[in-house]
């Protein structure tokens, strides 16, 4: 773990062992150049702690880019809580309370919100001691609620932009779209894609959401290990990160990748492999920025839901058109172009 921390390009890592829950808390502060570090809290079981730390670090880096690209004056951070797989719900609740107090103790160095493995209801519990540093509480508790539908709207926008580039129109009727991961974002996205008339394929390691959508919408499913070989127009990763790598990119049978998962590429060269295969890649930290944009706007600037939706669509469309332009004029990959645009916003700021 020491070498991971030393080699990281971020600012600091706060580590706490919560003995009562046998859980490890990693708060990775990647950059506070634009403002306080803000990022979700992920709760997951990991096979080892290095993996959890690395996840926190990479996700925090992604948040720096996400805020910069969205022109929101926050820095990048993320919290990963690595829990034992058998943590019961009462012990989990007590852990959330202690975690809230821990976030509060840092006086606004780090603000947090929902992420993989946490909900708005969890944010309500964390906020008991963690307020005012907690975003995305339920509406009943005064927050803006679940970011999932807004993230899904941003992904839908990205898919439409990809369709415009590939097929000359945003219409998704009859387009074959493969959604990997039917969680809080995936299921909202599936409903939107269904309304748009897309032919939807779904995949998840968990059987329950697959059965639900088979029954409800008659959707077909693809086994988790077969998603990278399944012919489709657009592949939509909405599960955990690091799903694409050199090997599976070479077997992909899609024309575009646009999804909600953070850190979709195992490493930056994968963006070049995708480009070489003429697969259009919508950079993850652009495609999945909708939830963060909407929740912050509603809670900090008083946007209505309708305003938030408009802003999500507008921000993502503008960013993507700038990214297309830069990648065409400079011949760089979509990921590189997105990174450069975010980096320009970061370095344009006067150092504090
Ligand atoms: N999980 C969100 C993301 O990855 C983070 C977030 C949500 C931050 C809501 C603030 C508010 O973008």
GROMACS .gro file of C-alpha atoms and ligand atoms in nm:
model
  364
    1UNK     CA    1   0.000   0.000   0.000
    2UNK     CA    2   0.288   0.234   0.072
    3UNK     CA    3   0.410   0.218  -0.286
    4UNK     CA    4   0.058   0.280  -0.419
    5UNK     CA    5   0.033   0.595  -0.211
    6UNK     CA    6   0.381   0.719  -0.297
    7UNK     CA    7   0.334   0.663  -0.670
    8UNK     CA    8  -0.008   0.831  -0.686
    9UNK     CA    9  -0.045   1.170  -0.855
   10UNK     CA   10  -0.310   1.284  -0.602
   11UNK     CA   11  -0.270   1.493  -0.287
   12UNK     CA   12  -0.337   1.269   0.008
   13UNK     CA   13  -0.506   0.957   0.134
   14UNK     CA   14  -0.686   0.936   0.467
   15UNK     CA   15  -0.704   0.582   0.604
   16UNK     CA   16  -0.912   0.467   0.897
   17UNK     CA   17  -0.969   0.119   1.027
   18UNK     CA   18  -1.316   0.082   1.177
   19UNK     CA   19  -1.265  -0.200   1.419
   20UNK     CA   20  -1.629  -0.247   1.518
   21UNK     CA   21  -1.736  -0.323   1.160
   22UNK     CA   22  -1.402  -0.471   1.056
   23UNK     CA   23  -1.405  -0.220   0.770
   24UNK     CA   24  -1.138  -0.001   0.611
   25UNK     CA   25  -1.215   0.354   0.506
   26UNK     CA   26  -1.001   0.512   0.235
   27UNK     CA   27  -1.067   0.876   0.151
   28UNK     CA   28  -0.856   0.969  -0.150
   29UNK     CA   29  -0.811   1.341  -0.208
   30UNK     CA   30  -0.688   1.375  -0.563
   31UNK     CA   31  -0.697   1.750  -0.617
   32UNK     CA   32  -0.833   2.056  -0.439
   33UNK     CA   33  -0.716   2.294  -0.707
   34UNK     CA   34  -1.066   2.403  -0.810
   35UNK     CA   35  -1.228   2.369  -0.467
   36UNK     CA   36  -1.295   2.120  -0.188
   37UNK     CA   37  -1.275   1.755  -0.291
   38UNK     CA   38  -1.618   1.608  -0.369
   39UNK     CA   39  -1.693   1.250  -0.466
   40UNK     CA   40  -1.916   0.960  -0.384
   41UNK     CA   41  -1.878   0.698  -0.114
   42UNK     CA   42  -1.847   0.345  -0.248
   43UNK     CA   43  -1.917   0.050  -0.021
   44UNK     CA   44  -1.795  -0.282  -0.147
   45UNK     CA   45  -1.615  -0.599  -0.045
   46UNK     CA   46  -1.273  -0.637  -0.201
   47UNK     CA   47  -1.053  -0.941  -0.220
   48UNK     CA   48  -0.766  -0.733  -0.083
   49UNK     CA   49  -0.708  -0.387   0.058
   50UNK     CA   50  -0.470  -0.277  -0.214
   51UNK     CA   51  -0.752  -0.314  -0.461
   52UNK     CA   52  -0.977  -0.097  -0.245
   53UNK     CA   53  -0.712   0.173  -0.210
   54UNK     CA   54  -0.641   0.169  -0.583
   55UNK     CA   55  -1.012   0.197  -0.655
   56UNK     CA   56  -1.039   0.503  -0.428
   57UNK     CA   57  -0.737   0.665  -0.594
   58UNK     CA   58  -0.852   0.608  -0.950
   59UNK     CA   59  -1.208   0.711  -0.877
   60UNK     CA   60  -1.087   1.029  -0.706
   61UNK     CA   61  -0.879   1.114  -1.013
   62UNK     CA   62  -1.188   1.063  -1.227
   63UNK     CA   63  -1.381   1.309  -1.009
   64UNK     CA   64  -1.117   1.579  -1.062
   65UNK     CA   65  -1.167   1.543  -1.438
   66UNK     CA   66  -1.546   1.521  -1.407
   67UNK     CA   67  -1.581   1.848  -1.211
   68UNK     CA   68  -1.331   2.029  -1.431
   69UNK     CA   69  -1.502   1.917  -1.753
   70UNK     CA   70  -1.842   2.016  -1.613
   71UNK     CA   71  -1.704   2.356  -1.509
   72UNK     CA   72  -1.797   2.303  -1.145
   73UNK     CA   73  -1.558   2.447  -0.890
   74UNK     CA   74  -1.487   2.136  -0.691
   75UNK     CA   75  -1.187   1.915  -0.657
   76UNK     CA   76  -1.166   1.540  -0.697
   77UNK     CA   77  -1.201   1.295  -0.411
   78UNK     CA   78  -1.364   0.963  -0.340
   79UNK     CA   79  -1.421   0.738  -0.044
   80UNK     CA   80  -1.408   0.363  -0.061
   81UNK     CA   81  -1.527   0.166   0.241
   82UNK     CA   82  -1.404  -0.191   0.213
   83UNK     CA   83  -1.644  -0.403   0.416
   84UNK     CA   84  -1.650  -0.771   0.504
   85UNK     CA   85  -1.897  -0.956   0.279
   86UNK     CA   86  -2.111  -1.064   0.576
   87UNK     CA   87  -2.164  -0.720   0.733
   88UNK     CA   88  -2.522  -0.716   0.863
   89UNK     CA   89  -2.750  -0.423   0.810
   90UNK     CA   90  -2.745  -0.295   1.170
   91UNK     CA   91  -2.369  -0.305   1.185
   92UNK     CA   92  -2.364  -0.130   0.847
   93UNK     CA   93  -2.590   0.148   0.979
   94UNK     CA   94  -2.366   0.203   1.280
   95UNK     CA   95  -2.065   0.214   1.050
   96UNK     CA   96  -2.238   0.480   0.838
   97UNK     CA   97  -2.294   0.692   1.151
   98UNK     CA   98  -1.931   0.669   1.255
   99UNK     CA   99  -1.828   0.746   0.899
  100UNK     CA  100  -2.047   1.060   0.901
  101UNK     CA  101  -1.872   1.184   1.213
  102UNK     CA  102  -1.537   1.108   1.049
  103UNK     CA  103  -1.622   1.311   0.736
  104UNK     CA  104  -1.741   1.597   0.957
  105UNK     CA  105  -1.415   1.601   1.150
  106UNK     CA  106  -1.230   1.702   0.835
  107UNK     CA  107  -1.419   2.031   0.817
  108UNK     CA  108  -1.499   2.031   0.448
  109UNK     CA  109  -1.176   1.892   0.304
  110UNK     CA  110  -1.403   1.621   0.159
  111UNK     CA  111  -1.772   1.629   0.067
  112UNK     CA  112  -1.950   1.313  -0.037
  113UNK     CA  113  -2.261   1.168  -0.204
  114UNK     CA  114  -2.404   0.835  -0.321
  115UNK     CA  115  -2.207   0.592  -0.535
  116UNK     CA  116  -2.189   0.219  -0.606
  117UNK     CA  117  -2.314   0.041  -0.293
  118UNK     CA  118  -2.467   0.347  -0.127
  119UNK     CA  119  -2.808   0.515  -0.157
  120UNK     CA  120  -2.975   0.843  -0.070
  121UNK     CA  121  -3.112   0.671   0.240
  122UNK     CA  122  -2.754   0.594   0.341
  123UNK     CA  123  -2.667   0.961   0.288
  124UNK     CA  124  -2.943   1.055   0.534
  125UNK     CA  125  -2.776   0.839   0.798
  126UNK     CA  126  -2.426   0.965   0.717
  127UNK     CA  127  -2.556   1.323   0.730
  128UNK     CA  128  -2.680   1.286   1.090
  129UNK     CA  129  -2.326   1.361   1.202
  130UNK     CA  130  -2.173   1.444   0.863
  131UNK     CA  131  -2.383   1.746   0.757
  132UNK     CA  132  -2.324   1.987   0.589
  133UNK     CA  133  -2.074   1.783   0.391
  134UNK     CA  134  -2.320   1.527   0.249
  135UNK     CA  135  -2.493   1.556  -0.090
  136UNK     CA  136  -2.770   1.343  -0.237
  137UNK     CA  137  -2.981   1.286   0.075
  138UNK     CA  138  -3.343   1.182   0.016
  139UNK     CA  139  -3.589   1.453  -0.076
  140UNK     CA  140  -3.773   1.382   0.249
  141UNK     CA  141  -3.456   1.478   0.438
  142UNK     CA  142  -3.405   1.793   0.232
  143UNK     CA  143  -3.163   1.657  -0.031
  144UNK     CA  144  -3.199   1.624  -0.407
  145UNK     CA  145  -3.238   1.246  -0.390
  146UNK     CA  146  -3.094   0.969  -0.600
  147UNK     CA  147  -2.850   1.082  -0.873
  148UNK     CA  148  -2.914   0.759  -1.073
  149UNK     CA  149  -3.186   0.895  -1.307
  150UNK     CA  150  -2.974   1.202  -1.391
  151UNK     CA  151  -2.667   0.991  -1.454
  152UNK     CA  152  -2.883   0.774  -1.681
  153UNK     CA  153  -3.006   1.083  -1.866
  154UNK     CA  154  -2.645   1.186  -1.926
  155UNK     CA  155  -2.559   0.841  -2.057
  156UNK     CA  156  -2.866   0.848  -2.283
  157UNK     CA  157  -2.749   1.185  -2.414
  158UNK     CA  158  -2.404   1.039  -2.481
  159UNK     CA  159  -2.555   0.742  -2.664
  160UNK     CA  160  -2.762   0.975  -2.878
  161UNK     CA  161  -2.460   1.188  -2.963
  162UNK     CA  162  -2.273   0.871  -3.058
  163UNK     CA  163  -2.567   0.765  -3.279
  164UNK     CA  164  -2.566   1.107  -3.448
  165UNK     CA  165  -2.198   1.066  -3.531
  166UNK     CA  166  -2.231   0.707  -3.648
  167UNK     CA  167  -2.570   0.692  -3.816
  168UNK     CA  168  -2.644   1.057  -3.890
  169UNK     CA  169  -2.936   1.080  -3.647
  170UNK     CA  170  -2.998   1.055  -3.272
  171UNK     CA  171  -3.296   0.819  -3.312
  172UNK     CA  172  -3.236   0.490  -3.132
  173UNK     CA  173  -3.533   0.296  -3.270
  174UNK     CA  174  -3.414  -0.050  -3.370
  175UNK     CA  175  -3.056   0.012  -3.256
  176UNK     CA  176  -2.909  -0.280  -3.064
  177UNK     CA  177  -2.785  -0.157  -2.728
  178UNK     CA  178  -2.614  -0.383  -2.472
  179UNK     CA  179  -2.635  -0.261  -2.113
  180UNK     CA  180  -2.381  -0.422  -1.879
  181UNK     CA  181  -2.489  -0.376  -1.516
  182UNK     CA  182  -2.850  -0.328  -1.410
  183UNK     CA  183  -2.796  -0.119  -1.095
  184UNK     CA  184  -2.928   0.222  -0.995
  185UNK     CA  185  -2.815   0.381  -1.322
  186UNK     CA  186  -2.859   0.082  -1.553
  187UNK     CA  187  -3.223   0.026  -1.467
  188UNK     CA  188  -3.318   0.392  -1.524
  189UNK     CA  189  -3.130   0.389  -1.853
  190UNK     CA  190  -3.306   0.072  -1.967
  191UNK     CA  191  -3.643   0.242  -1.919
  192UNK     CA  192  -3.527   0.542  -2.122
  193UNK     CA  193  -3.384   0.325  -2.399
  194UNK     CA  194  -3.704   0.125  -2.407
  195UNK     CA  195  -3.908   0.442  -2.456
  196UNK     CA  196  -3.671   0.541  -2.735
  197UNK     CA  197  -3.748   0.214  -2.911
  198UNK     CA  198  -3.401   0.061  -2.887
  199UNK     CA  199  -3.347  -0.314  -2.901
  200UNK     CA  200  -3.204  -0.373  -2.553
  201UNK     CA  201  -2.983  -0.655  -2.432
  202UNK     CA  202  -2.896  -0.673  -2.062
  203UNK     CA  203  -2.630  -0.842  -1.856
  204UNK     CA  204  -2.562  -0.860  -1.483
  205UNK     CA  205  -2.386  -1.091  -1.239
  206UNK     CA  206  -2.700  -1.069  -1.028
  207UNK     CA  207  -3.002  -1.272  -1.150
  208UNK     CA  208  -3.280  -1.066  -0.986
  209UNK     CA  209  -3.265  -0.749  -1.202
  210UNK     CA  210  -3.235  -0.963  -1.516
  211UNK     CA  211  -3.548  -1.159  -1.428
  212UNK     CA  212  -3.728  -0.835  -1.346
  213UNK     CA  213  -3.666  -0.684  -1.688
  214UNK     CA  214  -3.726  -1.011  -1.870
  215UNK     CA  215  -4.068  -1.022  -1.711
  216UNK     CA  216  -4.147  -0.655  -1.739
  217UNK     CA  217  -4.015  -0.564  -2.082
  218UNK     CA  218  -3.935  -0.902  -2.232
  219UNK     CA  219  -3.567  -0.814  -2.264
  220UNK     CA  220  -3.306  -1.065  -2.369
  221UNK     CA  221  -3.001  -1.122  -2.152
  222UNK     CA  222  -2.640  -1.200  -2.226
  223UNK     CA  223  -2.427  -1.403  -1.979
  224UNK     CA  224  -2.164  -1.182  -1.806
  225UNK     CA  225  -1.873  -1.362  -1.973
  226UNK     CA  226  -2.021  -1.321  -2.322
  227UNK     CA  227  -2.080  -0.944  -2.329
  228UNK     CA  228  -1.755  -0.863  -2.510
  229UNK     CA  229  -1.838  -1.093  -2.801
  230UNK     CA  230  -2.202  -1.003  -2.844
  231UNK     CA  231  -2.278  -0.812  -3.164
  232UNK     CA  232  -2.447  -0.478  -3.092
  233UNK     CA  233  -2.446  -0.118  -3.209
  234UNK     CA  234  -2.363   0.040  -2.875
  235UNK     CA  235  -2.203  -0.120  -2.572
  236UNK     CA  236  -2.301   0.049  -2.246
  237UNK     CA  237  -2.088  -0.040  -1.939
  238UNK     CA  238  -2.283   0.051  -1.624
  239UNK     CA  239  -2.119  -0.183  -1.374
  240UNK     CA  240  -1.780  -0.157  -1.205
  241UNK     CA  241  -1.470  -0.009  -1.369
  242UNK     CA  242  -1.177  -0.150  -1.560
  243UNK     CA  243  -1.399  -0.362  -1.784
  244UNK     CA  244  -1.220  -0.297  -2.111
  245UNK     CA  245  -0.869  -0.415  -2.189
  246UNK     CA  246  -0.656  -0.495  -2.492
  247UNK     CA  247  -0.786  -0.849  -2.524
  248UNK     CA  248  -1.158  -0.790  -2.501
  249UNK     CA  249  -1.138  -0.472  -2.712
  250UNK     CA  250  -1.010  -0.690  -2.994
  251UNK     CA  251  -1.322  -0.907  -2.973
  252UNK     CA  252  -1.582  -0.629  -2.934
  253UNK     CA  253  -1.849  -0.627  -3.205
  254UNK     CA  254  -1.996  -0.283  -3.142
  255UNK     CA  255  -1.960   0.055  -3.306
  256UNK     CA  256  -1.952   0.268  -2.992
  257UNK     CA  257  -1.893   0.244  -2.617
  258UNK     CA  258  -2.087   0.490  -2.400
  259UNK     CA  259  -2.173   0.406  -2.042
  260UNK     CA  260  -2.199   0.508  -1.679
  261UNK     CA  261  -1.922   0.304  -1.518
  262UNK     CA  262  -1.627   0.497  -1.381
  263UNK     CA  263  -1.279   0.407  -1.512
  264UNK     CA  264  -1.400   0.187  -1.796
  265UNK     CA  265  -1.058   0.152  -1.951
  266UNK     CA  266  -0.798  -0.063  -1.782
  267UNK     CA  267  -0.532   0.182  -1.903
  268UNK     CA  268  -0.511   0.491  -2.129
  269UNK     CA  269  -0.373   0.299  -2.429
  270UNK     CA  270  -0.705   0.117  -2.448
  271UNK     CA  271  -0.855   0.438  -2.589
  272UNK     CA  272  -0.612   0.405  -2.879
  273UNK     CA  273  -0.701   0.038  -2.932
  274UNK     CA  274  -1.066   0.142  -2.952
  275UNK     CA  275  -0.988   0.416  -3.202
  276UNK     CA  276  -0.779   0.176  -3.411
  277UNK     CA  277  -1.078  -0.056  -3.429
  278UNK     CA  278  -1.298   0.241  -3.531
  279UNK     CA  279  -1.506   0.205  -3.215
  280UNK     CA  280  -1.627   0.542  -3.095
  281UNK     CA  281  -1.551   0.581  -2.725
  282UNK     CA  282  -1.741   0.837  -2.520
  283UNK     CA  283  -1.507   0.913  -2.227
  284UNK     CA  284  -1.654   0.781  -1.904
  285UNK     CA  285  -1.611   1.094  -1.694
  286UNK     CA  286  -1.815   1.287  -1.951
  287UNK     CA  287  -2.084   1.023  -2.010
  288UNK     CA  288  -2.142   0.966  -1.638
  289UNK     CA  289  -2.129   1.325  -1.516
  290UNK     CA  290  -2.508   1.378  -1.516
  291UNK     CA  291  -2.575   1.273  -1.157
  292UNK     CA  292  -2.301   1.487  -1.008
  293UNK     CA  293  -2.399   1.791  -1.219
  294UNK     CA  294  -2.767   1.762  -1.129
  295UNK     CA  295  -2.735   1.692  -0.757
  296UNK     CA  296  -2.488   1.975  -0.701
  297UNK     CA  297  -2.697   2.219  -0.908
  298UNK     CA  298  -3.018   2.133  -0.726
  299UNK     CA  299  -2.863   2.144  -0.379
  300UNK     CA  300  -2.625   2.436  -0.422
  301UNK     CA  301  -2.795   2.654  -0.685
  302UNK     CA  302  -3.159   2.567  -0.627
  303UNK     CA  303  -3.224   2.423  -0.974
  304UNK     CA  304  -3.557   2.253  -1.032
  305UNK     CA  305  -3.555   1.897  -1.162
  306UNK     CA  306  -3.639   2.030  -1.505
  307UNK     CA  307  -3.350   2.279  -1.501
  308UNK     CA  308  -3.116   2.006  -1.382
  309UNK     CA  309  -3.218   1.781  -1.671
  310UNK     CA  310  -3.161   2.059  -1.924
  311UNK     CA  311  -2.820   2.137  -1.776
  312UNK     CA  312  -2.712   1.774  -1.785
  313UNK     CA  313  -2.802   1.744  -2.152
  314UNK     CA  314  -2.648   2.079  -2.244
  315UNK     CA  315  -2.321   2.026  -2.054
  316UNK     CA  316  -2.264   1.680  -2.196
  317UNK     CA  317  -2.351   1.783  -2.552
  318UNK     CA  318  -2.118   2.084  -2.537
  319UNK     CA  319  -1.834   1.883  -2.390
  320UNK     CA  320  -1.871   1.609  -2.649
  321UNK     CA  321  -1.875   1.849  -2.940
  322UNK     CA  322  -1.552   2.011  -2.810
  323UNK     CA  323  -1.397   1.669  -2.763
  324UNK     CA  324  -1.489   1.556  -3.116
  325UNK     CA  325  -1.341   1.873  -3.256
  326UNK     CA  326  -1.015   1.841  -3.065
  327UNK     CA  327  -0.975   1.473  -3.143
  328UNK     CA  328  -1.030   1.543  -3.513
  329UNK     CA  329  -0.800   1.844  -3.539
  330UNK     CA  330  -0.522   1.693  -3.325
  331UNK     CA  331  -0.572   1.329  -3.421
  332UNK     CA  332  -0.577   1.223  -3.055
  333UNK     CA  333  -0.809   0.963  -2.902
  334UNK     CA  334  -1.143   1.070  -2.755
  335UNK     CA  335  -1.012   0.999  -2.407
  336UNK     CA  336  -0.701   1.208  -2.460
  337UNK     CA  337  -0.911   1.493  -2.598
  338UNK     CA  338  -1.146   1.482  -2.298
  339UNK     CA  339  -0.850   1.474  -2.064
  340UNK     CA  340  -0.692   1.776  -2.232
  341UNK     CA  341  -1.012   1.978  -2.213
  342UNK     CA  342  -1.050   1.901  -1.843
  343UNK     CA  343  -0.683   1.974  -1.787
  344UNK     CA  344  -0.712   2.313  -1.959
  345UNK     CA  345  -0.988   2.407  -1.715
  346UNK     CA  346  -0.774   2.291  -1.426
  347UNK     CA  347  -0.462   2.478  -1.526
  348UNK     CA  348  -0.651   2.792  -1.634
  349UNK     CA  349  -0.723   2.854  -1.266
  350UNK     CA  350  -0.486   3.076  -1.079
  351UNK     CA  351  -0.311   2.867  -0.819
  352UNK     CA  352  -0.447   2.950  -0.475
  353LIG     N1  353  -2.111   0.893  -0.755
  353LIG     C1  354  -2.107   1.020  -0.818
  353LIG     C2  355  -2.015   1.018  -0.940
  353LIG     O1  356  -1.934   0.928  -0.958
  353LIG     C3  357  -2.057   1.120  -0.721
  353LIG     C4  358  -2.153   1.216  -0.668
  353LIG     C5  359  -2.290   1.202  -0.672
  353LIG     C6  360  -2.102   1.327  -0.611
  353LIG     C7  361  -2.372   1.300  -0.624
  353LIG     C8  362  -2.184   1.425  -0.562
  353LIG     C9  363  -2.321   1.410  -0.569
  353LIG     O2  364  -2.023   1.105  -1.022
   0.00000   0.00000   0.00000
